[in-house]
Amino acid sequence: MKVKMKWFAGILFLFFVGKGFAQTEEEKYLQVITERSDKIVATLGITDSAKYDQVRDVLVTQYATLNTHHENRAAEIKNLKDKFGGQKEVLEEKRTQYEAREDAKLRKIHTTFVEALANYLQPEQIEKVKDGMTYGVLPLTYGAYQDMIPTLTDEQKAKILAYLTEARELAMDAPGSREKHGVFGKYKGRINNYLSAEGYNLKEEGDRWEERRAQKKTSANTVSN
């Protein structure tokens, strides 16, 4: 366990040294990702302060590692564009090869992170961490589909949840909010296509859902008055 935490501390050190941050910049960034991690860990019901700090450190390290990965990745892609900008096919081939290697690295980073969480947390707590890192989009979207289409079968609900779970795993590793929501947007498109193939008219389902929500709001206002 101590070896693992020393490894994480080393990653943080390399992150900041590699960045060449001045002390004030380092402190500012570390404060941002520590506060972000604190908000997530605070939802897990951890009463042991040492364990709380260990879980938070794992999260902080993951945010720092992902940030370094994506910044280095963006810089290398820019270098490829500068070098092969006039050779479209060559650039596409070089970029595809590079992206494939980086995707493999990102999967390893993801696996190492989840394994580290498993040293301290129960599966349901890890789920909360994943939702916290992705703004709770999975449970919100899953609930919305069920509200919109009350007639969904258990099989259809399971398929929707599987799509959203896959999206969340990818979104966890995305560099920012826009990219995370973009991943979910892509998978929502797949879900919509699936539901359409299952015979649902999503526009009609959406219109009926909106009517139900409006009626519910009206009823609530009437009761409160």
PDB file of C-alpha atoms in Angstrom:
ATOM      1  CA  MET A   1       0.000   0.000   0.000  1.00  0.00           C
ATOM      2  CA  LYS A   2       2.782   2.414   0.953  1.00  0.00           C
ATOM      3  CA  VAL A   3       4.611   1.553  -2.250  1.00  0.00           C
ATOM      4  CA  LYS A   4       1.496   2.463  -4.265  1.00  0.00           C
ATOM      5  CA  MET A   5       1.145   5.832  -2.508  1.00  0.00           C
ATOM      6  CA  LYS A   6       4.836   6.585  -3.040  1.00  0.00           C
ATOM      7  CA  TRP A   7       4.294   5.861  -6.721  1.00  0.00           C
ATOM      8  CA  PHE A   8       1.364   8.287  -6.837  1.00  0.00           C
ATOM      9  CA  ALA A   9       3.398  10.948  -5.033  1.00  0.00           C
ATOM     10  CA  GLY A  10       6.140  10.425  -7.591  1.00  0.00           C
ATOM     11  CA  ILE A  11       3.686  10.961 -10.436  1.00  0.00           C
ATOM     12  CA  LEU A  12       2.638  14.280  -8.913  1.00  0.00           C
ATOM     13  CA  PHE A  13       6.259  15.338  -8.541  1.00  0.00           C
ATOM     14  CA  LEU A  14       7.051  14.468 -12.159  1.00  0.00           C
ATOM     15  CA  PHE A  15       3.907  16.276 -13.282  1.00  0.00           C
ATOM     16  CA  PHE A  16       4.900  19.555 -11.695  1.00  0.00           C
ATOM     17  CA  VAL A  17       8.573  19.307 -12.577  1.00  0.00           C
ATOM     18  CA  GLY A  18       7.702  18.360 -16.156  1.00  0.00           C
ATOM     19  CA  LYS A  19       5.408  21.344 -16.411  1.00  0.00           C
ATOM     20  CA  GLY A  20       8.107  23.695 -15.229  1.00  0.00           C
ATOM     21  CA  PHE A  21       5.499  25.462 -13.101  1.00  0.00           C
ATOM     22  CA  ALA A  22       6.533  28.281 -10.847  1.00  0.00           C
ATOM     23  CA  GLN A  23       5.621  27.631  -7.238  1.00  0.00           C
ATOM     24  CA  THR A  24       2.562  29.890  -7.289  1.00  0.00           C
ATOM     25  CA  GLU A  25       1.224  28.226 -10.454  1.00  0.00           C
ATOM     26  CA  GLU A  26       1.832  24.793  -8.984  1.00  0.00           C
ATOM     27  CA  GLU A  27      -0.004  25.713  -5.826  1.00  0.00           C
ATOM     28  CA  LYS A  28      -2.919  27.172  -7.752  1.00  0.00           C
ATOM     29  CA  TYR A  29      -3.362  24.110  -9.932  1.00  0.00           C
ATOM     30  CA  LEU A  30      -2.946  21.717  -7.023  1.00  0.00           C
ATOM     31  CA  GLN A  31      -5.581  23.666  -5.099  1.00  0.00           C
ATOM     32  CA  VAL A  32      -8.052  23.379  -7.987  1.00  0.00           C
ATOM     33  CA  ILE A  33      -7.726  19.626  -8.411  1.00  0.00           C
ATOM     34  CA  THR A  34      -7.623  19.042  -4.655  1.00  0.00           C
ATOM     35  CA  GLU A  35     -10.869  20.977  -4.166  1.00  0.00           C
ATOM     36  CA  ARG A  36     -12.416  19.094  -7.069  1.00  0.00           C
ATOM     37  CA  SER A  37     -11.351  15.798  -5.547  1.00  0.00           C
ATOM     38  CA  ASP A  38     -12.571  16.816  -2.083  1.00  0.00           C
ATOM     39  CA  LYS A  39     -16.066  17.435  -3.424  1.00  0.00           C
ATOM     40  CA  ILE A  40     -16.188  13.926  -4.850  1.00  0.00           C
ATOM     41  CA  VAL A  41     -14.679  12.142  -1.851  1.00  0.00           C
ATOM     42  CA  ALA A  42     -17.035  14.004   0.493  1.00  0.00           C
ATOM     43  CA  THR A  43     -19.955  12.066  -1.033  1.00  0.00           C
ATOM     44  CA  LEU A  44     -18.488   8.650  -0.163  1.00  0.00           C
ATOM     45  CA  GLY A  45     -19.242   8.562   3.557  1.00  0.00           C
ATOM     46  CA  ILE A  46     -15.619   7.922   4.593  1.00  0.00           C
ATOM     47  CA  THR A  47     -15.231   8.554   8.329  1.00  0.00           C
ATOM     48  CA  ASP A  48     -11.560   7.592   8.658  1.00  0.00           C
ATOM     49  CA  SER A  49      -9.542  10.751   8.007  1.00  0.00           C
ATOM     50  CA  ALA A  50      -6.421   8.886   6.857  1.00  0.00           C
ATOM     51  CA  LYS A  51      -8.432   6.838   4.363  1.00  0.00           C
ATOM     52  CA  TYR A  52     -10.212   9.985   3.190  1.00  0.00           C
ATOM     53  CA  ASP A  53      -6.864  11.645   2.458  1.00  0.00           C
ATOM     54  CA  GLN A  54      -5.581   8.548   0.650  1.00  0.00           C
ATOM     55  CA  VAL A  55      -8.594   8.395  -1.637  1.00  0.00           C
ATOM     56  CA  ARG A  56      -8.369  12.112  -2.312  1.00  0.00           C
ATOM     57  CA  ASP A  57      -4.679  11.735  -3.173  1.00  0.00           C
ATOM     58  CA  VAL A  58      -5.501   9.014  -5.687  1.00  0.00           C
ATOM     59  CA  LEU A  59      -8.005  11.358  -7.330  1.00  0.00           C
ATOM     60  CA  VAL A  60      -5.654  14.332  -7.322  1.00  0.00           C
ATOM     61  CA  THR A  61      -2.959  12.217  -8.925  1.00  0.00           C
ATOM     62  CA  GLN A  62      -5.374  10.997 -11.599  1.00  0.00           C
ATOM     63  CA  TYR A  63      -6.421  14.529 -12.516  1.00  0.00           C
ATOM     64  CA  ALA A  64      -2.778  15.587 -12.730  1.00  0.00           C
ATOM     65  CA  THR A  65      -1.821  12.541 -14.794  1.00  0.00           C
ATOM     66  CA  LEU A  66      -4.695  13.036 -17.227  1.00  0.00           C
ATOM     67  CA  ASN A  67      -3.873  16.716 -17.607  1.00  0.00           C
ATOM     68  CA  THR A  68      -0.255  15.926 -18.448  1.00  0.00           C
ATOM     69  CA  HIS A  69      -1.302  13.210 -20.891  1.00  0.00           C
ATOM     70  CA  HIS A  70      -3.694  15.434 -22.811  1.00  0.00           C
ATOM     71  CA  GLU A  71      -1.392  18.447 -22.911  1.00  0.00           C
ATOM     72  CA  ASN A  72       1.492  16.335 -24.218  1.00  0.00           C
ATOM     73  CA  ARG A  73      -0.873  14.730 -26.705  1.00  0.00           C
ATOM     74  CA  ALA A  74      -2.094  18.084 -28.024  1.00  0.00           C
ATOM     75  CA  ALA A  75       1.482  19.322 -28.357  1.00  0.00           C
ATOM     76  CA  GLU A  76       2.570  16.250 -30.318  1.00  0.00           C
ATOM     77  CA  ILE A  77      -0.425  16.477 -32.668  1.00  0.00           C
ATOM     78  CA  LYS A  78       0.490  20.103 -33.317  1.00  0.00           C
ATOM     79  CA  ASN A  79       4.040  19.000 -34.118  1.00  0.00           C
ATOM     80  CA  LEU A  80       2.724  16.421 -36.571  1.00  0.00           C
ATOM     81  CA  LYS A  81       0.552  19.043 -38.265  1.00  0.00           C
ATOM     82  CA  ASP A  82       3.506  21.417 -38.533  1.00  0.00           C
ATOM     83  CA  LYS A  83       5.728  18.682 -39.945  1.00  0.00           C
ATOM     84  CA  PHE A  84       3.298  17.020 -42.356  1.00  0.00           C
ATOM     85  CA  GLY A  85       0.795  19.829 -42.959  1.00  0.00           C
ATOM     86  CA  GLY A  86       1.247  19.693 -46.714  1.00  0.00           C
ATOM     87  CA  GLN A  87       0.947  15.913 -46.897  1.00  0.00           C
ATOM     88  CA  LYS A  88      -2.654  15.098 -46.007  1.00  0.00           C
ATOM     89  CA  GLU A  89      -2.464  11.310 -46.336  1.00  0.00           C
ATOM     90  CA  VAL A  90       0.843  11.064 -44.502  1.00  0.00           C
ATOM     91  CA  LEU A  91      -0.436  13.317 -41.720  1.00  0.00           C
ATOM     92  CA  GLU A  92      -3.573  11.229 -41.348  1.00  0.00           C
ATOM     93  CA  GLU A  93      -1.551   8.025 -41.144  1.00  0.00           C
ATOM     94  CA  LYS A  94       0.943   9.450 -38.639  1.00  0.00           C
ATOM     95  CA  ARG A  95      -1.811  10.927 -36.492  1.00  0.00           C
ATOM     96  CA  THR A  96      -3.865   7.714 -36.518  1.00  0.00           C
ATOM     97  CA  GLN A  97      -0.843   5.685 -35.422  1.00  0.00           C
ATOM     98  CA  TYR A  98       0.029   8.179 -32.703  1.00  0.00           C
ATOM     99  CA  GLU A  99      -3.545   8.416 -31.422  1.00  0.00           C
ATOM    100  CA  ALA A 100      -3.773   4.613 -31.232  1.00  0.00           C
ATOM    101  CA  ARG A 101      -0.641   4.467 -29.069  1.00  0.00           C
ATOM    102  CA  GLU A 102      -1.907   7.257 -26.838  1.00  0.00           C
ATOM    103  CA  ASP A 103      -5.331   5.637 -26.495  1.00  0.00           C
ATOM    104  CA  ALA A 104      -3.602   2.491 -25.257  1.00  0.00           C
ATOM    105  CA  LYS A 105      -1.673   4.542 -22.703  1.00  0.00           C
ATOM    106  CA  LEU A 106      -4.885   6.222 -21.594  1.00  0.00           C
ATOM    107  CA  ARG A 107      -6.556   2.857 -21.040  1.00  0.00           C
ATOM    108  CA  LYS A 108      -3.652   1.821 -18.808  1.00  0.00           C
ATOM    109  CA  ILE A 109      -3.927   5.075 -16.854  1.00  0.00           C
ATOM    110  CA  HIS A 110      -7.645   4.405 -16.428  1.00  0.00           C
ATOM    111  CA  THR A 111      -7.126   0.820 -15.261  1.00  0.00           C
ATOM    112  CA  THR A 112      -4.399   1.800 -12.797  1.00  0.00           C
ATOM    113  CA  PHE A 113      -6.657   4.485 -11.337  1.00  0.00           C
ATOM    114  CA  VAL A 114      -9.638   2.186 -10.831  1.00  0.00           C
ATOM    115  CA  GLU A 115      -7.388  -0.473  -9.297  1.00  0.00           C
ATOM    116  CA  ALA A 116      -5.981   2.127  -6.908  1.00  0.00           C
ATOM    117  CA  LEU A 117      -9.497   3.148  -5.843  1.00  0.00           C
ATOM    118  CA  ALA A 118     -10.327  -0.501  -5.215  1.00  0.00           C
ATOM    119  CA  ASN A 119      -7.642  -0.587  -2.526  1.00  0.00           C
ATOM    120  CA  TYR A 120      -9.772   1.750  -0.410  1.00  0.00           C
ATOM    121  CA  LEU A 121     -13.349   1.732  -1.662  1.00  0.00           C
ATOM    122  CA  GLN A 122     -16.310  -0.565  -2.142  1.00  0.00           C
ATOM    123  CA  PRO A 123     -17.736  -0.996  -5.673  1.00  0.00           C
ATOM    124  CA  GLU A 124     -20.687   1.319  -4.965  1.00  0.00           C
ATOM    125  CA  GLN A 125     -18.282   4.001  -3.754  1.00  0.00           C
ATOM    126  CA  ILE A 126     -16.202   3.661  -6.909  1.00  0.00           C
ATOM    127  CA  GLU A 127     -19.393   4.181  -8.888  1.00  0.00           C
ATOM    128  CA  LYS A 128     -19.911   7.454  -7.034  1.00  0.00           C
ATOM    129  CA  VAL A 129     -16.363   8.536  -7.863  1.00  0.00           C
ATOM    130  CA  LYS A 130     -16.949   7.808 -11.538  1.00  0.00           C
ATOM    131  CA  ASP A 131     -20.207   9.759 -11.494  1.00  0.00           C
ATOM    132  CA  GLY A 132     -18.502  12.617  -9.658  1.00  0.00           C
ATOM    133  CA  MET A 133     -15.785  12.822 -12.302  1.00  0.00           C
ATOM    134  CA  THR A 134     -18.434  12.983 -15.056  1.00  0.00           C
ATOM    135  CA  TYR A 135     -20.907  15.407 -13.453  1.00  0.00           C
ATOM    136  CA  GLY A 136     -23.492  12.728 -12.705  1.00  0.00           C
ATOM    137  CA  VAL A 137     -24.525  12.511 -16.355  1.00  0.00           C
ATOM    138  CA  LEU A 138     -25.090   8.741 -16.265  1.00  0.00           C
ATOM    139  CA  PRO A 139     -27.756   8.606 -13.520  1.00  0.00           C
ATOM    140  CA  LEU A 140     -29.396  11.816 -14.747  1.00  0.00           C
ATOM    141  CA  THR A 141     -29.618  10.603 -18.342  1.00  0.00           C
ATOM    142  CA  TYR A 142     -30.674   7.084 -17.397  1.00  0.00           C
ATOM    143  CA  GLY A 143     -33.456   8.505 -15.236  1.00  0.00           C
ATOM    144  CA  ALA A 144     -34.510  10.897 -17.982  1.00  0.00           C
ATOM    145  CA  TYR A 145     -34.923   8.108 -20.539  1.00  0.00           C
ATOM    146  CA  GLN A 146     -37.085   6.146 -18.115  1.00  0.00           C
ATOM    147  CA  ASP A 147     -39.196   9.216 -17.375  1.00  0.00           C
ATOM    148  CA  MET A 148     -39.558  10.015 -21.059  1.00  0.00           C
ATOM    149  CA  ILE A 149     -40.509   6.453 -22.057  1.00  0.00           C
ATOM    150  CA  PRO A 150     -42.338   4.710 -19.176  1.00  0.00           C
ATOM    151  CA  THR A 151     -42.945   1.638 -21.362  1.00  0.00           C
ATOM    152  CA  LEU A 152     -39.255   0.697 -21.675  1.00  0.00           C
ATOM    153  CA  THR A 153     -38.685  -3.014 -21.114  1.00  0.00           C
ATOM    154  CA  ASP A 154     -36.060  -4.346 -18.709  1.00  0.00           C
ATOM    155  CA  GLU A 155     -33.961  -5.390 -21.689  1.00  0.00           C
ATOM    156  CA  GLN A 156     -34.142  -1.902 -23.196  1.00  0.00           C
ATOM    157  CA  LYS A 157     -33.264  -0.287 -19.876  1.00  0.00           C
ATOM    158  CA  ALA A 158     -30.259  -2.586 -19.568  1.00  0.00           C
ATOM    159  CA  LYS A 159     -29.109  -1.642 -23.078  1.00  0.00           C
ATOM    160  CA  ILE A 160     -29.406   2.074 -22.312  1.00  0.00           C
ATOM    161  CA  LEU A 161     -27.493   1.635 -19.065  1.00  0.00           C
ATOM    162  CA  ALA A 162     -24.764  -0.336 -20.855  1.00  0.00           C
ATOM    163  CA  TYR A 163     -24.325   2.477 -23.396  1.00  0.00           C
ATOM    164  CA  LEU A 164     -24.171   5.119 -20.671  1.00  0.00           C
ATOM    165  CA  THR A 165     -21.737   3.076 -18.591  1.00  0.00           C
ATOM    166  CA  GLU A 166     -19.391   2.739 -21.560  1.00  0.00           C
ATOM    167  CA  ALA A 167     -19.693   6.468 -22.172  1.00  0.00           C
ATOM    168  CA  ARG A 168     -18.856   7.241 -18.551  1.00  0.00           C
ATOM    169  CA  GLU A 169     -15.681   5.132 -18.655  1.00  0.00           C
ATOM    170  CA  LEU A 170     -14.484   7.121 -21.659  1.00  0.00           C
ATOM    171  CA  ALA A 171     -15.658  10.480 -20.314  1.00  0.00           C
ATOM    172  CA  MET A 172     -13.690   9.950 -17.096  1.00  0.00           C
ATOM    173  CA  ASP A 173     -10.487  10.221 -19.140  1.00  0.00           C
ATOM    174  CA  ALA A 174     -11.536  13.168 -21.333  1.00  0.00           C
ATOM    175  CA  PRO A 175      -9.559  16.397 -20.853  1.00  0.00           C
ATOM    176  CA  GLY A 176     -12.398  18.769 -19.914  1.00  0.00           C
ATOM    177  CA  SER A 177     -16.103  19.392 -19.423  1.00  0.00           C
ATOM    178  CA  ARG A 178     -16.835  19.980 -23.111  1.00  0.00           C
ATOM    179  CA  GLU A 179     -15.106  16.765 -24.120  1.00  0.00           C
ATOM    180  CA  LYS A 180     -16.792  14.758 -21.351  1.00  0.00           C
ATOM    181  CA  HIS A 181     -20.238  15.959 -22.388  1.00  0.00           C
ATOM    182  CA  GLY A 182     -19.257  15.312 -26.000  1.00  0.00           C
ATOM    183  CA  VAL A 183     -18.648  11.649 -25.219  1.00  0.00           C
ATOM    184  CA  PHE A 184     -22.084  11.331 -23.635  1.00  0.00           C
ATOM    185  CA  GLY A 185     -23.631  13.176 -26.563  1.00  0.00           C
ATOM    186  CA  LYS A 186     -22.171  10.615 -28.955  1.00  0.00           C
ATOM    187  CA  TYR A 187     -23.589   7.734 -26.927  1.00  0.00           C
ATOM    188  CA  LYS A 188     -26.972   9.415 -26.551  1.00  0.00           C
ATOM    189  CA  GLY A 189     -27.087   9.386 -30.332  1.00  0.00           C
ATOM    190  CA  ARG A 190     -26.473   5.639 -30.283  1.00  0.00           C
ATOM    191  CA  ILE A 191     -29.185   5.179 -27.676  1.00  0.00           C
ATOM    192  CA  ASN A 192     -31.648   7.190 -29.740  1.00  0.00           C
ATOM    193  CA  ASN A 193     -30.856   5.125 -32.822  1.00  0.00           C
ATOM    194  CA  TYR A 194     -31.350   1.958 -30.798  1.00  0.00           C
ATOM    195  CA  LEU A 195     -34.700   3.117 -29.434  1.00  0.00           C
ATOM    196  CA  SER A 196     -35.851   4.178 -32.890  1.00  0.00           C
ATOM    197  CA  ALA A 197     -34.977   0.717 -34.174  1.00  0.00           C
ATOM    198  CA  GLU A 198     -37.033  -0.681 -31.300  1.00  0.00           C
ATOM    199  CA  GLY A 199     -40.055   1.162 -32.689  1.00  0.00           C
ATOM    200  CA  TYR A 200     -40.165   4.301 -30.545  1.00  0.00           C
ATOM    201  CA  ASN A 201     -40.905   7.685 -32.079  1.00  0.00           C
ATOM    202  CA  LEU A 202     -38.636   9.803 -29.905  1.00  0.00           C
ATOM    203  CA  LYS A 203     -40.176  13.100 -30.952  1.00  0.00           C
ATOM    204  CA  GLU A 204     -43.634  11.923 -29.910  1.00  0.00           C
ATOM    205  CA  GLU A 205     -42.263  10.405 -26.698  1.00  0.00           C
ATOM    206  CA  GLY A 206     -40.483  13.674 -25.946  1.00  0.00           C
ATOM    207  CA  ASP A 207     -43.605  15.743 -26.598  1.00  0.00           C
ATOM    208  CA  ARG A 208     -45.699  13.543 -24.294  1.00  0.00           C
ATOM    209  CA  TRP A 209     -42.995  13.717 -21.640  1.00  0.00           C
ATOM    210  CA  GLU A 210     -42.988  17.498 -21.830  1.00  0.00           C
ATOM    211  CA  GLU A 211     -46.765  17.535 -21.428  1.00  0.00           C
ATOM    212  CA  ARG A 212     -46.555  15.312 -18.347  1.00  0.00           C
ATOM    213  CA  ARG A 213     -43.892  17.516 -16.823  1.00  0.00           C
ATOM    214  CA  ALA A 214     -45.928  20.653 -17.499  1.00  0.00           C
ATOM    215  CA  GLN A 215     -49.037  19.073 -15.944  1.00  0.00           C
ATOM    216  CA  LYS A 216     -47.062  17.995 -12.907  1.00  0.00           C
ATOM    217  CA  LYS A 217     -45.661  21.497 -12.482  1.00  0.00           C
ATOM    218  CA  THR A 218     -49.115  23.013 -12.793  1.00  0.00           C
ATOM    219  CA  SER A 219     -50.508  20.596 -10.207  1.00  0.00           C
ATOM    220  CA  ALA A 220     -47.665  21.390  -7.819  1.00  0.00           C
ATOM    221  CA  ASN A 221     -48.253  25.118  -8.179  1.00  0.00           C
ATOM    222  CA  THR A 222     -51.968  24.623  -7.554  1.00  0.00           C
ATOM    223  CA  VAL A 223     -51.302  22.671  -4.365  1.00  0.00           C
ATOM    224  CA  SER A 224     -48.767  25.209  -3.086  1.00  0.00           C
ATOM    225  CA  ASN A 225     -51.229  28.059  -3.686  1.00  0.00           C
TER     226      ASN A 225
END
